[in-house]
Short mmCIF file of C-alpha atoms in Angstrom, two decimals:
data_model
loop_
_atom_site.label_atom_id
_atom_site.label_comp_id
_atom_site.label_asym_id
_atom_site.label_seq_id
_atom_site.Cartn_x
_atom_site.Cartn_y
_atom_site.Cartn_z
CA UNK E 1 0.00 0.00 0.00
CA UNK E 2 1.69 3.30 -1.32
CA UNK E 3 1.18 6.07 1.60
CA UNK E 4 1.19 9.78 1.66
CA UNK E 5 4.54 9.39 3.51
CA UNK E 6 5.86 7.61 -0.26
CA UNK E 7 4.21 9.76 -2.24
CA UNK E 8 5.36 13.17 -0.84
CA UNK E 9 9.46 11.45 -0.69
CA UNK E 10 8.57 10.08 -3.64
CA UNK E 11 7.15 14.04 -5.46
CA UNK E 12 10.53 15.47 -3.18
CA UNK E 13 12.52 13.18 -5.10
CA UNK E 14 11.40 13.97 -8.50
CA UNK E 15 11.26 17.73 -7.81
CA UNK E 16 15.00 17.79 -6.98
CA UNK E 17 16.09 15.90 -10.14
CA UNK E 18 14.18 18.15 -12.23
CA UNK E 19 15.69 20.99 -10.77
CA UNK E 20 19.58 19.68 -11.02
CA UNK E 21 18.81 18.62 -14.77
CA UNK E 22 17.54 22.51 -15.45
CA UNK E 23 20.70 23.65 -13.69
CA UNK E 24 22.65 21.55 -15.89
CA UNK E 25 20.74 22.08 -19.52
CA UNK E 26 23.17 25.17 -20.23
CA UNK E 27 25.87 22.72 -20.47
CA UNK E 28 24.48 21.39 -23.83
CA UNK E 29 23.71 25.08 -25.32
CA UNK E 30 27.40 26.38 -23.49
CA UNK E 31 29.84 23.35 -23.53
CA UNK E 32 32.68 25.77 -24.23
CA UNK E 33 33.22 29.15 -23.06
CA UNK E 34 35.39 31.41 -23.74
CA UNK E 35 36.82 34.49 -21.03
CA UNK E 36 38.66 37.28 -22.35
CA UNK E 37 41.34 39.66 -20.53
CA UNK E 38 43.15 42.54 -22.07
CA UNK E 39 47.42 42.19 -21.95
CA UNK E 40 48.67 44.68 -19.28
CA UNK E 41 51.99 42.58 -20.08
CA UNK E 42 52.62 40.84 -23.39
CA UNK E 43 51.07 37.80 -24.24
CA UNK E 44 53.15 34.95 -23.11
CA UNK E 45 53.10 36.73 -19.84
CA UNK E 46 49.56 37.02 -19.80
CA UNK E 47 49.07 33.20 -20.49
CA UNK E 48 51.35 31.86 -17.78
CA UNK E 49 49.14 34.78 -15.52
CA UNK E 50 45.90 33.54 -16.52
CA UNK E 51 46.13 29.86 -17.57
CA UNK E 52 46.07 28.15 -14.30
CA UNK E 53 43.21 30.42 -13.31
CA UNK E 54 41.13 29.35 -16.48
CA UNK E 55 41.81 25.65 -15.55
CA UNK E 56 40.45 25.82 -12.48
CA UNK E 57 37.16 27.94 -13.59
CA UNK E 58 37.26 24.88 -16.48
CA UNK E 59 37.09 21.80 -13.26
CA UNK E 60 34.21 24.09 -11.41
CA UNK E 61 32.10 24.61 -13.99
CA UNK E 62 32.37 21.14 -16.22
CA UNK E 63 32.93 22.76 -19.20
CA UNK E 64 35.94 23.72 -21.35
CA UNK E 65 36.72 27.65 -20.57
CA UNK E 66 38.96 29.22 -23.55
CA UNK E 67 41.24 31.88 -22.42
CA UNK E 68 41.30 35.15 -25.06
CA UNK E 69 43.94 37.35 -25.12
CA UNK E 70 42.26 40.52 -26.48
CA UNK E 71 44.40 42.95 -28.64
CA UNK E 72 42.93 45.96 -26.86
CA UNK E 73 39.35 46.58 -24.92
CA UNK E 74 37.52 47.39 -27.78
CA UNK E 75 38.10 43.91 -28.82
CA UNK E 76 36.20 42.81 -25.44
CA UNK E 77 33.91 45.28 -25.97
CA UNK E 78 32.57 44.07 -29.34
CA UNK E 79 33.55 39.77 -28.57
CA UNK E 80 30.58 40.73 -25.95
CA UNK E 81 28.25 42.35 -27.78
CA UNK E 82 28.55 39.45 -30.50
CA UNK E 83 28.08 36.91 -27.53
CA UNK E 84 31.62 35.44 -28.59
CA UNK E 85 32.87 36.42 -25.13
CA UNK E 86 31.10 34.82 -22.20
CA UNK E 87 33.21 35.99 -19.49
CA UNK E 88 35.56 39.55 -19.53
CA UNK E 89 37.75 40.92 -17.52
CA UNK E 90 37.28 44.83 -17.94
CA UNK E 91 38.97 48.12 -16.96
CA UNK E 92 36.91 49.99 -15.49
CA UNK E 93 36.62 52.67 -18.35
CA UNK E 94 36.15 49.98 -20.73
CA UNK E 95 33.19 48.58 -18.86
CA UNK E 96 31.21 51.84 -18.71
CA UNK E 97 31.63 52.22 -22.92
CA UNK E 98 30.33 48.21 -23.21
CA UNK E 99 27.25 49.63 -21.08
CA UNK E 100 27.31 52.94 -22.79
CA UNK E 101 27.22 51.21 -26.35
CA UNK E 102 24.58 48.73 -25.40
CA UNK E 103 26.52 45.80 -24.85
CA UNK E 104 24.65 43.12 -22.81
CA UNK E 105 26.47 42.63 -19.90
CA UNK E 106 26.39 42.37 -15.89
CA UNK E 107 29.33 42.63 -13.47
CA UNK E 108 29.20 40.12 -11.04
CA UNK E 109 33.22 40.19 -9.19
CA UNK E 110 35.87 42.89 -8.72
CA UNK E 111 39.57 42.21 -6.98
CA UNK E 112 40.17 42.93 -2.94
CA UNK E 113 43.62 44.13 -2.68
CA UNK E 114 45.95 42.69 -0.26
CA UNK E 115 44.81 45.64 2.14
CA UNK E 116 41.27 45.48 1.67
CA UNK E 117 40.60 48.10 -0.36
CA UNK E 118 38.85 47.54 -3.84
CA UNK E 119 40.47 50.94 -5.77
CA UNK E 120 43.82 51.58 -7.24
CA UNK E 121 45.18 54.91 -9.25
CA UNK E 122 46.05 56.55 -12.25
CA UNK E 123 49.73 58.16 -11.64
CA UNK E 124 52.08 60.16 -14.25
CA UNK E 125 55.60 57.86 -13.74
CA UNK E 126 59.13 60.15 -14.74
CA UNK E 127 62.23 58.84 -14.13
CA UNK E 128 63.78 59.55 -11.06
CA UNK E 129 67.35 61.27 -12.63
CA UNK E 130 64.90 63.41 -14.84
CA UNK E 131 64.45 66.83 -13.54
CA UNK E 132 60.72 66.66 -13.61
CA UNK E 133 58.56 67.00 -10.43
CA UNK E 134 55.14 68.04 -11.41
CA UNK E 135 52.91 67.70 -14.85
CA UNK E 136 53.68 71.95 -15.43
CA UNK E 137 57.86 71.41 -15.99
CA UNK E 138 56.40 68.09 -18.20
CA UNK E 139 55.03 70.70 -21.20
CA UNK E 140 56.06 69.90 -25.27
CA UNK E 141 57.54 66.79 -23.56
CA UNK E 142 56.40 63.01 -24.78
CA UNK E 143 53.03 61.68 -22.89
CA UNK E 144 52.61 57.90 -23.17
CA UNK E 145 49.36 56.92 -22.73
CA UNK E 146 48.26 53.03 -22.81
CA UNK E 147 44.82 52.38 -24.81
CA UNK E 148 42.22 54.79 -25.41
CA UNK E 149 39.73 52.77 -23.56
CA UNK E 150 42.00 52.10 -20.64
CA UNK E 151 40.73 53.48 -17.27
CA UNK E 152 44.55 54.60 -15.65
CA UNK E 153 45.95 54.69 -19.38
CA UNK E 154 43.84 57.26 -21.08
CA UNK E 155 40.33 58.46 -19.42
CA UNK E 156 41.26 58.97 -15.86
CA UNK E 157 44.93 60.63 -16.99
CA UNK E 158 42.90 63.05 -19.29
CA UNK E 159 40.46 64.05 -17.01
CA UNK E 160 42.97 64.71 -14.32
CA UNK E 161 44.89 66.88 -16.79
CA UNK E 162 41.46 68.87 -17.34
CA UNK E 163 41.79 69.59 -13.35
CA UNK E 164 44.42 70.82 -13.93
CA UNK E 165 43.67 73.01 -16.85
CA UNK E 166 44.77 71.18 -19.16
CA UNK E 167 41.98 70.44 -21.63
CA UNK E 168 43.16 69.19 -24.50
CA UNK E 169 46.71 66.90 -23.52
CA UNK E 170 47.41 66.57 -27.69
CA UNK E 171 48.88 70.32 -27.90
CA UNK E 172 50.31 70.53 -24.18
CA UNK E 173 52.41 67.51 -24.82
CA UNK E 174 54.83 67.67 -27.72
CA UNK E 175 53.78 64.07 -28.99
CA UNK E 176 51.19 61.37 -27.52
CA UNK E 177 51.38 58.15 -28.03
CA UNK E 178 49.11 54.96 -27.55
CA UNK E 179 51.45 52.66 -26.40
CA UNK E 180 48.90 49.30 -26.48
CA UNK E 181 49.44 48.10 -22.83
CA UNK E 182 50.61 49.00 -19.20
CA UNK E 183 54.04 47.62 -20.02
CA UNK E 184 54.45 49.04 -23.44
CA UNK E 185 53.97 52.92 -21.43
CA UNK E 186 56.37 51.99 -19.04
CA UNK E 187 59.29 50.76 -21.51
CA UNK E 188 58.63 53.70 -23.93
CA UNK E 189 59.91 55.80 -20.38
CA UNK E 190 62.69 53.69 -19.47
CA UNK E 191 64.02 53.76 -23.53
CA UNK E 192 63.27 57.17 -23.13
CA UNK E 193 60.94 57.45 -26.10
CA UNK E 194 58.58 59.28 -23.67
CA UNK E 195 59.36 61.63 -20.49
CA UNK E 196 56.20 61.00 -18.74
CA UNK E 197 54.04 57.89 -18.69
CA UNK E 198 50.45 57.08 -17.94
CA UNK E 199 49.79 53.62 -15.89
CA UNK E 200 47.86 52.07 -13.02
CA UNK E 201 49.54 51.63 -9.66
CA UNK E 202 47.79 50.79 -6.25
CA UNK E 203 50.85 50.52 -4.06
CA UNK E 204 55.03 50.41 -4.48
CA UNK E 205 55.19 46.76 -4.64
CA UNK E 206 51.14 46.06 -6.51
CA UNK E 207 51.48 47.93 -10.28
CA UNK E 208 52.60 47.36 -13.38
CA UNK E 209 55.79 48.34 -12.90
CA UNK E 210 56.33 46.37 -9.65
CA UNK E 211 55.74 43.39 -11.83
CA UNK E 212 57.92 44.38 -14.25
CA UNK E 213 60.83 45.35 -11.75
CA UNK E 214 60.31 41.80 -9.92
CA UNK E 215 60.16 40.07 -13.24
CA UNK E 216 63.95 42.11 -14.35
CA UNK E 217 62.44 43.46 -17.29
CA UNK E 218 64.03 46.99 -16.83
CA UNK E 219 67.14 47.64 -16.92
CA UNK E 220 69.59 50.46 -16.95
CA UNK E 221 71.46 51.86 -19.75
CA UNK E 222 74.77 50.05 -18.55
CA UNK E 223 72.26 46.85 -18.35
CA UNK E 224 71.97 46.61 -14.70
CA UNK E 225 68.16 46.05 -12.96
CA UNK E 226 66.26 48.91 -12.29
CA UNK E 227 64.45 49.40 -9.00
CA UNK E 228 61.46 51.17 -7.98
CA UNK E 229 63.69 54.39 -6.51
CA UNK E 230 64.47 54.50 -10.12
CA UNK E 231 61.22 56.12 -10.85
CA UNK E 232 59.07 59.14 -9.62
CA UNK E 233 55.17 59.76 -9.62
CA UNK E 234 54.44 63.36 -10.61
CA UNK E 235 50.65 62.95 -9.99
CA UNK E 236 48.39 60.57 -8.46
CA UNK E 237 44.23 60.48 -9.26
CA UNK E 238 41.81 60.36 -6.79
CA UNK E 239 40.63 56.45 -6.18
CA UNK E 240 38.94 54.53 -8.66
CA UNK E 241 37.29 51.29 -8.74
CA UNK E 242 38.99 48.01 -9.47
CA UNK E 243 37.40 46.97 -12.70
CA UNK E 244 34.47 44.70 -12.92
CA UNK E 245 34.43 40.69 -14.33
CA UNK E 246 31.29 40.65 -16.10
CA UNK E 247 29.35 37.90 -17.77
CA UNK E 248 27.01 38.10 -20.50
CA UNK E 249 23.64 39.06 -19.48
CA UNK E 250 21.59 36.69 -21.69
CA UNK E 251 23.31 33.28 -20.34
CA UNK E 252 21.15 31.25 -18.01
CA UNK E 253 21.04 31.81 -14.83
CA UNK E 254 22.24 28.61 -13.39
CA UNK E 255 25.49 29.42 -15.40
CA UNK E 256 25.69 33.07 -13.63
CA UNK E 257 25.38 31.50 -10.40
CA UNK E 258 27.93 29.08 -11.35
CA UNK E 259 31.01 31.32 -12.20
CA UNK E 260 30.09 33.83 -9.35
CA UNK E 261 30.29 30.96 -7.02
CA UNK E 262 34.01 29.58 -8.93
CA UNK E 263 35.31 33.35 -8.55
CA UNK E 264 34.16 33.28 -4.85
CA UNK E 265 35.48 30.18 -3.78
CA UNK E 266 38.89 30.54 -5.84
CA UNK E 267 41.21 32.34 -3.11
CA UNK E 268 40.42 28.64 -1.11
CA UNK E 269 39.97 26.06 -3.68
CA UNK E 270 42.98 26.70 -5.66
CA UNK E 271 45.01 29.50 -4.07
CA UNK E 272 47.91 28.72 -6.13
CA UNK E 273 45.65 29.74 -9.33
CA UNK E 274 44.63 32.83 -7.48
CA UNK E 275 47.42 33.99 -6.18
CA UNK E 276 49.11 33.99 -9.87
CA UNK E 277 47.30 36.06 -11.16
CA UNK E 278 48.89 39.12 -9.19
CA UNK E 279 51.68 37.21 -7.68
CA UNK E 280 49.81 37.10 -4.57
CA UNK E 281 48.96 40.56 -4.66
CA UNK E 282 45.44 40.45 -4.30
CA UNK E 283 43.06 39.38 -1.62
CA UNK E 284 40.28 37.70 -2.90
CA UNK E 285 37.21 38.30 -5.67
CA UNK E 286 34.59 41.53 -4.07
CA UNK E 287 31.15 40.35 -5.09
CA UNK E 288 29.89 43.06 -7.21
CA UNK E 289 26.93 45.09 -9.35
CA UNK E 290 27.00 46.63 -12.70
CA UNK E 291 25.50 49.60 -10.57
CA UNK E 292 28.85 49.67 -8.76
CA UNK E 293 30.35 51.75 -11.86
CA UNK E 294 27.68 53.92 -12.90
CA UNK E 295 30.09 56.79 -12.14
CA UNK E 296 32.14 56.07 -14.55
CA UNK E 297 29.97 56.21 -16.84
CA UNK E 298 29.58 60.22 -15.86
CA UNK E 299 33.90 60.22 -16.82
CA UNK E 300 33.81 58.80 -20.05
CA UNK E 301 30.60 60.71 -21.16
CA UNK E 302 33.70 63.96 -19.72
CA UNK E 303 36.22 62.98 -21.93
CA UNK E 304 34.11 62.41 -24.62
CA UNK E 305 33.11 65.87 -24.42
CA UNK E 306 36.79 67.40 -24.20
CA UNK E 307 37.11 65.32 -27.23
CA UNK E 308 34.10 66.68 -29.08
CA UNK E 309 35.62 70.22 -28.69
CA UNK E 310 38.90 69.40 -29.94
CA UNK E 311 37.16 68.57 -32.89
CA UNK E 312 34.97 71.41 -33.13
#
């Protein structure tokens, strides 16, 4: 004799398998996916950075996960807005043009730093033996910049300038150059293509160019290492967000769930992954909202303007 006992274990039962096999449908519609991150270092560098990382998000979610080194945000931009791109890591700047330009996408994680804060800054770098100390002894001098949707590289730098009344950075510099990445900015200084150099920088020992110093990819003209003393900030932004890692706002939301939860649980499940990624520089993943960088979106819309009346 079936009783209401059976039948209500029995109803449990079936309720719980139909709601892992709609967790897991996505899997046949998304057995790849592919995450994309723009080079702040060149390529091989950003392989042996990321690849671990990927692996790990590949074992957590059951499906392959492709790793895409961008050739500059716009590429990220547009991989998203074709759906090609499941998962990005942004810039900050880069994010709020996605959003501006109707690109369907959420933020969902941002990185802790190894303090607890979840900002870093643009700075102006000089080298230390140049006689330069503030962006007024830096005019008809060689600006490089990094991308022109790079957050530190390009939007933050030029709206700093327009604080300091300096509106249009093309005619106060004697040349500016996009330099691609982080890195590229920060050898076109040391070669001494460039006097001054746009790039991100958090602390002394979490930047771009505290990777590049540990990694002994600078070096003096009699070929010896350069250190950190070896170079000078000449301004320093306000604070500004750590950009977002968004996911594409049309995949199911079982999926969403899933690689939240894989960037949560990272810093514990494979801390060796994690902690390559900024040679153990960053805390853990911030859960975060697309809402969280609505600001910027008030910066770009700024610079766009400044840019408008250059050309006008």
């Amino acid at each position: 004799m079936i009783n209401r006992r059976i039948v209500l274990a029995g109803a449990a039962a079936l309720a719980f398998s139909a709601s892992s096999a709609s967790a897991q449908d996505w899997k046949g519609k998304y057995p790849e996916l592919t995450f994309a991150v723009v080079p702040a270092e060149n390529a091989s560098g950003v392989t042996e950075r990321w690849a671990p990382f990927v692996a790990y998000l590949s074992k957590e979610l059951g499906v392959k996960v492709t790793l895409r080194i961008a050739n500059d945000y716009a590429a990220v931009i547009e991989g998203q807005r074709s759906g090609n791109i499941h998962i990005a890591s942004y810039g900050s700047a880069s994010f709020a043009r996605a959003r501006m330009t109707g690109v369907k996408t959420d933020a969902f994680a941002n990185d802790i730093n190894a303090d607890g804060s979840t900002g870093y800054y643009s700075v102006f770098f000089v080298k230390a033996s140049s006689p330069y100390k503030n962006i007024d002894q830096l005019k008809g001098k060689n600006l490089a910049l990094v991308d022109p949707n790079s957050t530190s590289g390009n939007n933050v730098p030029r709206f700093e300038l327009d604080k300091l009344g300096i509106s249009d950075a093309d005619t106060y510099f004697g040349k500016v150059v996009f330099s691609g990445s982080h890195e590229n900015a920060i050898l076109a200084l040391t070669q001494g293509t460039v006097e001054v150099a746009a790039n991100q920088w958090t602390t002394d020992n979490d930047s771009t160019l505290a990777q590049m110093l540990t990694k002994g990819m600078l070096k003096n003209a009699d070929g010896t290492a350069m250190k950190k003393e070896d170079f000078r900030i000449v301004h320093k932004s306000a604070p500004i967000l750590n950009g977002p890692y968004a996911y594409n706002s049309d995949l199911p939301d079982g999926l969403k769930a899933g690689i939240a939860k894989a960037f949560a649980d990272a810093p514990t499940k494979d801390k060796a992954a994690f902690d390559r990624l900024s040679d153990g520089q960053k805390k853990a993943f911030n859960p975060a909202t697309t809402k969280d960088w609505d600001g910027m979106i008030d910066l770009i819309k700024f610079v766009d303007n400044l840019r408008k009346k250059k050309a006008s």
